[in-house]
Amino acid sequence: MRILVTGGAGYIGSHTVVELLVAGHNVVVLDNYCNSAPVALQRVSDIVEQATGAQASLTTIEGDIRDRALLDQLFEEHAIDAVIHFAGLKAVGESVDKPLEYYENNVGGTVTLCQAMDAAGVTRLVFSSSATVYGEDAPVPYVETLPRGRTSNPYGTSKAMVEQVLTDLCRANSRWSVALLRYFNPIGAHPSGLIGEDPQGIPNNLMPYIAQVAIGRRSELSIFGDDYDTPDGTCQRDYLHVVDLAIGHLKALRALNEPSVKAYNLGTGRACSVMEMVQAFEKASGRKIAYRIAPRRAGDLPAFWANPSKAAQELNWQAKRSLEEMMADTWRWQSTNPNGYHG
Ligand code: NAD
Ligand code: WQD
């Protein structure tokens, strides 16, 4: 198939493009590089050429999902069969300060993309949603039969809004087939060490922060709270390997063969605490992670993890890679690229 991947130069997108190309798909990436760099896609091609011995069938287009004229031209020039839609803004704290940017990019951008798709007769879509749509009061583990909940920041609300937009679209138009993939906490990197997560500025997320302490870019990790009602007092999350997550997109794509909108949790089904993450990383890297206990971070939930049964049953997908692999692959990426893609 020929797949349009929006945001394909980003962290999850680049890993998914590798899996698509290795599986023999043709890929067109549309990215405005607001949170990524073209070099990531060069590395993707290198990985694929090493793995397959053939040149990767990858076309890259620099541009914005909000640019309708560009989208119309793209769909005219490339016979796209389906779209995997990663493009968007994802920093929770920033979304509180800049709500309009988040709604414009994440909600407005998706609406424009869907309008262009519909006009071009492309009606198969895999959307990057998030466990955050379950909101603040959902019982754990999260299961897809729960309603979307009360979200606590514009980022989370933008994901819930897009889910609603896509649900309404599918209800109104029986040609559409949509998978809403609710990611839990993706971490890790490609085992080649060539691509990985490269946050700009101070990392918001735990794993890149730990990795930057290990390499000496940050002096110590702040652990946000050790007095939660969890076994060791630190928060628990469901961390999954980004390559497993990438493979989930291929499986979801394969299942887009009937008119429907379906949500799937992509997680391991296991919870791991911040303290356990620190210890596992120390073991994999052989480096000590300096940390201090800091106050709780506003908006953090004590613990959540996935019930991943629906994806197992309907998509034949399961997260296979262990926590040790997640840590080893993060460390390989960080230690061979101390400054990410920037030198
Ligand atoms: P990322 O920032 O690394 O990738 C997003 C990509 O989209 C970047 O390459 C960026 O340049 C591009 N982009 C942003 N706005 C664009 C626009 N208007 N037009 C074209 N390109 C644009 O983020 P990621 O971690 O790879 O996340 C991918 C998707 O998954 C996002 O939608 C994110 O909200 C969602 N998600 C991420 C996580 C996570 O923990 N990383 C969890 C749940 C959901
Ligand atoms: C994990 C744990 C922190 C940093 C966020 C978004 C969510 C999704 C994934 C996109 C928490 C603790 C963190 C640090 C710490 N993104 N922590 N020190 O908050 O579960 O989810 O990213 O959809 O929507 O909210 O992930 O990696 O930020 O935090 O102690 O410096 O690590 O308190 O318990 P989170 P995270």
XYZ file of C-alpha atoms and ligand atoms in Angstrom:
423
model
C 0.000 0.000 0.000
C 0.982 3.650 -0.350
C 0.672 5.264 3.068
C 0.741 8.964 3.927
C 2.393 9.427 7.318
C 1.875 12.882 8.803
C 4.499 13.786 11.404
C 6.627 10.898 10.132
C 9.918 12.553 11.093
C 8.962 12.622 14.782
C 9.714 10.130 17.516
C 6.918 7.573 17.007
C 6.454 8.421 13.324
C 10.060 7.672 12.362
C 9.940 4.251 14.049
C 6.647 3.486 12.313
C 7.999 4.529 8.906
C 10.855 2.013 9.366
C 8.383 -0.813 10.008
C 6.151 0.235 7.082
C 9.072 0.331 4.645
C 10.559 -2.964 5.849
C 7.101 -4.529 5.383
C 7.179 -3.372 1.752
C 4.810 -0.399 1.852
C 5.462 2.832 -0.056
C 5.552 5.792 2.290
C 4.983 9.513 1.810
C 5.916 11.582 4.870
C 4.428 15.036 5.417
C 6.142 16.961 8.222
C 6.754 20.643 8.940
C 9.734 19.744 11.181
C 8.467 21.957 14.022
C 9.595 19.265 16.473
C 11.924 17.099 14.365
C 14.628 17.200 11.722
C 14.985 15.813 8.171
C 18.062 13.840 9.267
C 15.751 11.445 11.138
C 14.256 10.368 7.800
C 17.706 9.945 6.262
C 18.492 7.586 9.133
C 15.203 5.767 8.559
C 16.255 5.137 4.942
C 19.665 3.889 6.124
C 18.067 1.406 8.552
C 15.689 0.116 5.888
C 18.414 -0.219 3.255
C 20.567 -2.158 5.713
C 17.658 -4.426 6.639
C 16.349 -5.112 3.132
C 19.324 -4.501 0.856
C 17.076 -2.307 -1.297
C 16.440 1.403 -1.540
C 13.598 2.552 0.698
C 10.449 3.681 -1.106
C 10.183 6.912 0.860
C 9.044 10.334 -0.363
C 9.349 13.276 2.014
C 7.382 16.493 1.764
C 8.029 19.494 3.990
C 4.707 21.074 4.788
C 1.853 21.558 7.203
C -1.298 19.505 7.707
C -3.215 22.792 8.000
C -2.295 23.699 4.394
C -5.312 22.499 2.416
C -3.895 23.408 -1.008
C -0.744 21.406 -0.296
C -2.811 18.425 0.845
C -4.971 18.532 -2.284
C -1.843 18.565 -4.438
C -0.300 15.728 -2.412
C -3.366 13.499 -2.825
C -3.479 14.310 -6.526
C 0.174 13.451 -7.101
C 0.343 10.336 -4.910
C -2.193 7.520 -5.001
C -2.573 7.252 -1.233
C -4.424 4.211 0.159
C -4.444 5.157 3.852
C -3.154 7.776 6.277
C -1.354 7.373 9.605
C -1.710 10.693 11.390
C 0.955 11.566 13.965
C 1.376 15.281 13.271
C 0.515 17.474 16.214
C 1.833 19.218 19.296
C 2.306 17.111 22.416
C 3.706 19.058 25.377
C 1.141 19.012 28.169
C 2.533 22.048 30.070
C 2.904 24.151 26.921
C -0.684 23.363 25.969
C -1.872 25.067 29.168
C -0.036 28.272 28.166
C -0.847 28.101 24.448
C -4.271 26.453 24.139
C -5.120 28.039 20.793
C -1.948 26.655 19.167
C -2.846 23.194 20.403
C -6.456 23.335 19.249
C -5.446 24.841 15.904
C -2.751 22.232 15.222
C -4.281 19.139 16.730
C -7.990 19.684 16.127
C -7.996 22.174 13.235
C -5.145 20.339 11.494
C -6.968 17.022 11.724
C -10.186 18.518 10.373
C -8.318 19.990 7.385
C -6.565 16.666 6.784
C -9.870 14.764 6.869
C -11.517 17.247 4.502
C -8.703 16.780 2.003
C -8.804 13.006 2.434
C -12.559 12.913 1.908
C -12.304 15.054 -1.208
C -9.644 12.687 -2.562
C -11.636 9.569 -1.643
C -9.062 8.419 0.916
C -11.071 7.184 3.878
C -8.789 4.930 5.930
C -7.119 6.615 8.892
C -5.032 5.568 11.889
C -4.981 8.322 14.517
C -2.482 8.875 17.356
C -4.647 9.187 20.404
C -3.582 8.876 24.009
C -4.459 7.165 27.279
C -5.019 10.692 28.545
C -8.527 10.630 26.982
C -9.700 8.361 29.827
C -9.476 11.459 32.006
C -8.793 11.920 35.677
C -11.370 9.664 37.309
C -11.290 6.406 35.324
C -10.716 3.113 37.182
C -7.544 1.166 36.310
C -6.645 -0.678 34.219
C -8.161 1.448 31.466
C -10.380 -0.473 29.066
C -11.894 0.817 25.816
C -15.488 0.326 27.025
C -14.959 3.207 29.485
C -16.267 6.556 28.259
C -13.818 9.346 27.547
C -13.313 11.263 30.781
C -12.618 14.742 32.097
C -9.246 15.838 30.728
C -7.075 18.226 32.713
C -5.205 20.156 29.994
C -5.752 21.413 26.421
C -3.439 18.736 24.982
C -5.557 15.942 26.434
C -8.755 17.742 25.499
C -7.519 18.143 21.912
C -7.065 14.350 21.645
C -10.535 13.714 23.074
C -12.008 16.300 20.676
C -10.361 14.666 17.661
C -11.692 11.271 18.742
C -15.173 12.819 18.798
C -14.688 14.489 15.402
C -13.609 11.179 13.862
C -16.465 9.303 15.539
C -18.988 11.774 14.125
C -17.352 11.576 10.695
C -17.643 7.786 10.634
C -21.238 7.962 11.802
C -22.100 10.392 9.003
C -20.127 8.754 6.234
C -20.031 5.002 5.861
C -16.979 5.064 3.587
C -14.688 5.921 6.508
C -12.706 3.426 8.561
C -10.750 4.807 11.512
C -8.565 3.361 14.265
C -8.064 5.499 17.371
C -4.844 4.207 18.933
C -4.585 5.160 22.588
C -0.911 5.040 23.431
C 0.242 4.584 26.987
C 3.875 5.686 27.666
C 6.146 4.973 24.678
C 9.872 4.854 25.433
C 13.004 3.266 23.961
C 14.557 3.605 20.556
C 15.304 1.581 17.447
C 17.833 -1.181 18.326
C 20.196 0.163 15.619
C 20.784 3.244 17.797
C 20.210 5.425 14.713
C 16.829 6.913 15.617
C 15.243 7.784 18.951
C 13.545 10.484 20.971
C 15.193 13.908 20.679
C 13.259 16.435 22.766
C 14.047 20.113 22.292
C 15.133 21.913 25.484
C 14.490 20.425 28.901
C 12.666 17.096 28.529
C 9.137 16.966 29.950
C 8.997 13.186 29.992
C 10.686 10.809 32.385
C 12.704 8.568 30.073
C 14.562 11.242 28.061
C 15.237 13.088 31.310
C 16.826 10.013 32.907
C 18.872 9.381 29.746
C 20.165 12.980 29.727
C 21.209 12.708 33.386
C 23.091 9.505 32.532
C 24.987 11.192 29.685
C 25.777 14.272 31.806
C 23.540 16.834 30.060
C 21.467 17.278 33.264
C 22.759 17.108 36.804
C 19.922 15.248 38.520
C 16.433 13.900 38.017
C 13.585 15.361 40.041
C 11.212 12.579 41.053
C 7.824 14.242 41.268
C 6.439 12.894 44.528
C 7.186 9.809 46.627
C 4.065 9.904 48.772
C 1.503 8.490 46.330
C -0.636 5.530 47.301
C 1.516 3.106 45.271
C 3.863 0.297 46.427
C 6.978 2.530 46.601
C 5.196 5.905 46.756
C 6.198 7.012 43.230
C 3.778 7.146 40.272
C 3.185 4.115 38.096
C 2.772 4.088 34.312
C 2.521 1.534 31.506
C 5.763 2.015 29.529
C 5.966 0.298 26.137
C 8.749 -0.009 23.575
C 8.349 2.412 20.663
C 9.057 -0.399 18.160
C 6.151 -2.412 19.601
C 4.013 0.710 19.301
C 5.143 1.195 15.688
C 4.169 -2.387 14.834
C 0.738 -1.706 16.360
C 0.144 0.827 13.583
C 0.763 -1.767 10.879
C -1.658 -4.147 12.554
C -4.281 -1.404 12.897
C -3.826 -0.506 9.236
C -4.477 -4.091 8.233
C -7.731 -4.084 10.202
C -9.140 -1.019 8.423
C -11.257 -3.038 6.055
C -14.791 -2.208 7.123
C -16.621 1.058 7.799
C -16.115 1.741 11.503
C -14.371 3.744 14.178
C -12.616 1.638 16.791
C -10.445 2.583 19.753
C -7.540 0.401 20.900
C -5.281 0.637 23.930
C -1.637 0.122 23.021
C 0.201 -0.710 26.241
C 1.787 -3.696 27.968
C -0.817 -4.117 30.692
C 1.899 -3.728 33.353
C 2.603 -0.783 35.637
C 6.093 0.345 36.547
C 7.022 3.017 39.098
C 9.361 5.971 38.597
C 11.774 4.419 41.101
C 11.719 1.093 39.241
C 12.447 2.946 36.006
C 15.488 4.637 37.542
C 16.807 1.313 38.841
C 16.220 -0.495 35.534
C 18.032 2.246 33.631
C 20.975 2.142 36.040
C 21.236 -1.597 35.466
C 21.123 -1.315 31.667
C 23.549 1.601 31.415
C 25.896 0.878 34.287
C 25.542 4.561 35.275
C 24.240 5.962 38.538
C 21.270 8.319 38.130
C 21.443 11.204 40.594
C 17.968 12.119 41.774
C 16.120 14.082 44.405
C 12.562 13.823 45.591
C 10.631 16.896 44.435
C 7.025 18.012 45.030
C 4.265 16.329 43.056
C 3.767 17.651 39.501
C 0.368 19.282 38.973
C -2.025 17.061 37.034
C -0.125 13.769 37.530
C -2.260 10.736 38.282
C -0.892 8.213 40.821
C -1.078 5.149 38.571
C -2.589 3.995 35.294
C -2.020 1.169 32.884
C -3.743 -0.522 29.967
C -6.008 -3.446 29.595
C -4.579 -4.382 26.174
C -6.899 -7.365 25.471
C -8.883 -5.738 22.666
C -5.765 -5.058 20.572
C -4.617 -8.630 21.220
C -7.941 -10.108 20.128
C -8.877 -7.855 17.225
C -5.493 -6.712 15.896
C -3.352 -9.673 16.929
C -1.017 -7.158 18.585
C 0.868 -7.466 21.838
C 3.760 -5.494 23.281
C 6.609 -7.999 23.205
C 9.744 -6.091 24.185
C 10.860 -6.174 27.816
C 11.690 -3.303 30.146
C 15.353 -4.346 29.878
C 15.199 -3.904 26.080
C 13.488 -0.523 26.458
C 16.301 0.620 28.749
C 19.154 -0.879 26.706
C 17.821 0.659 23.481
C 17.320 4.070 25.122
C 20.881 3.979 26.390
C 22.316 2.905 23.015
C 20.532 5.818 21.319
C 21.513 8.359 23.995
C 25.138 7.242 24.358
C 25.835 7.138 20.608
C 23.943 10.410 19.976
C 24.611 12.486 23.124
C 23.033 15.552 21.507
C 20.310 13.699 19.651
C 20.166 14.579 15.962
C 22.036 17.836 16.563
C 25.636 16.710 16.289
P 6.840 14.264 17.860
O 6.706 15.702 18.247
O 8.175 13.630 17.946
O 6.267 14.037 16.398
C 5.250 14.845 15.848
C 5.699 15.256 14.445
O 4.675 16.040 13.845
C 6.961 16.104 14.459
O 7.868 15.599 13.494
C 6.468 17.502 14.082
O 7.461 18.230 13.390
C 5.266 17.164 13.226
N 4.216 18.202 13.190
C 3.650 18.849 14.241
N 2.695 19.693 13.811
C 2.647 19.568 12.461
C 1.861 20.160 11.452
N 0.926 21.072 11.762
N 2.062 19.798 10.167
C 3.009 18.876 9.855
N 3.800 18.288 10.767
C 3.606 18.625 12.059
O 5.779 13.456 18.765
P 5.619 11.885 18.975
O 6.010 11.562 20.359
O 6.213 11.154 17.848
O 4.035 11.791 18.919
C 3.344 11.527 17.714
C 1.842 11.604 17.974
O 1.499 10.694 19.011
C 1.361 12.969 18.435
O 0.103 13.214 17.863
C 1.230 12.799 19.938
O 0.289 13.668 20.489
C 0.789 11.360 20.033
N 1.108 10.735 21.321
C 2.395 10.757 21.779
C 2.702 10.164 23.002
C 4.110 10.193 23.556
O 4.276 9.945 24.758
N 5.139 10.461 22.763
C 1.692 9.552 23.747
C 0.390 9.551 23.246
C 0.116 10.146 22.022
C 5.932 9.704 33.784
C 6.125 9.669 35.284
C 5.972 11.814 36.372
C 9.521 13.558 34.554
C 2.692 12.249 29.412
C 1.432 12.872 28.901
C 0.582 11.846 28.216
C 1.397 11.120 27.138
C 2.707 10.629 27.651
C 1.038 12.163 25.041
C 5.150 10.574 36.020
C 7.352 11.227 36.511
C 8.513 12.696 34.901
C 10.485 13.928 35.535
C 9.354 12.507 37.126
N 1.721 11.985 26.062
N 8.427 12.180 36.166
N 10.370 13.372 36.786
O 2.928 12.252 32.529
O 2.595 9.761 32.278
O 2.357 11.216 30.324
O 3.419 11.679 28.314
O -0.081 11.801 24.829
O -0.518 12.483 27.694
O 0.714 13.425 30.007
O 4.595 10.838 31.237
O 7.042 10.751 31.116
O 5.938 12.943 31.738
O 5.914 11.065 33.359
O 9.294 12.055 38.278
O 11.401 14.723 35.294
O 7.425 10.191 35.590
O 5.573 12.410 37.563
O 4.795 9.921 37.199
P 3.062 11.055 31.719
P 5.951 11.449 31.789
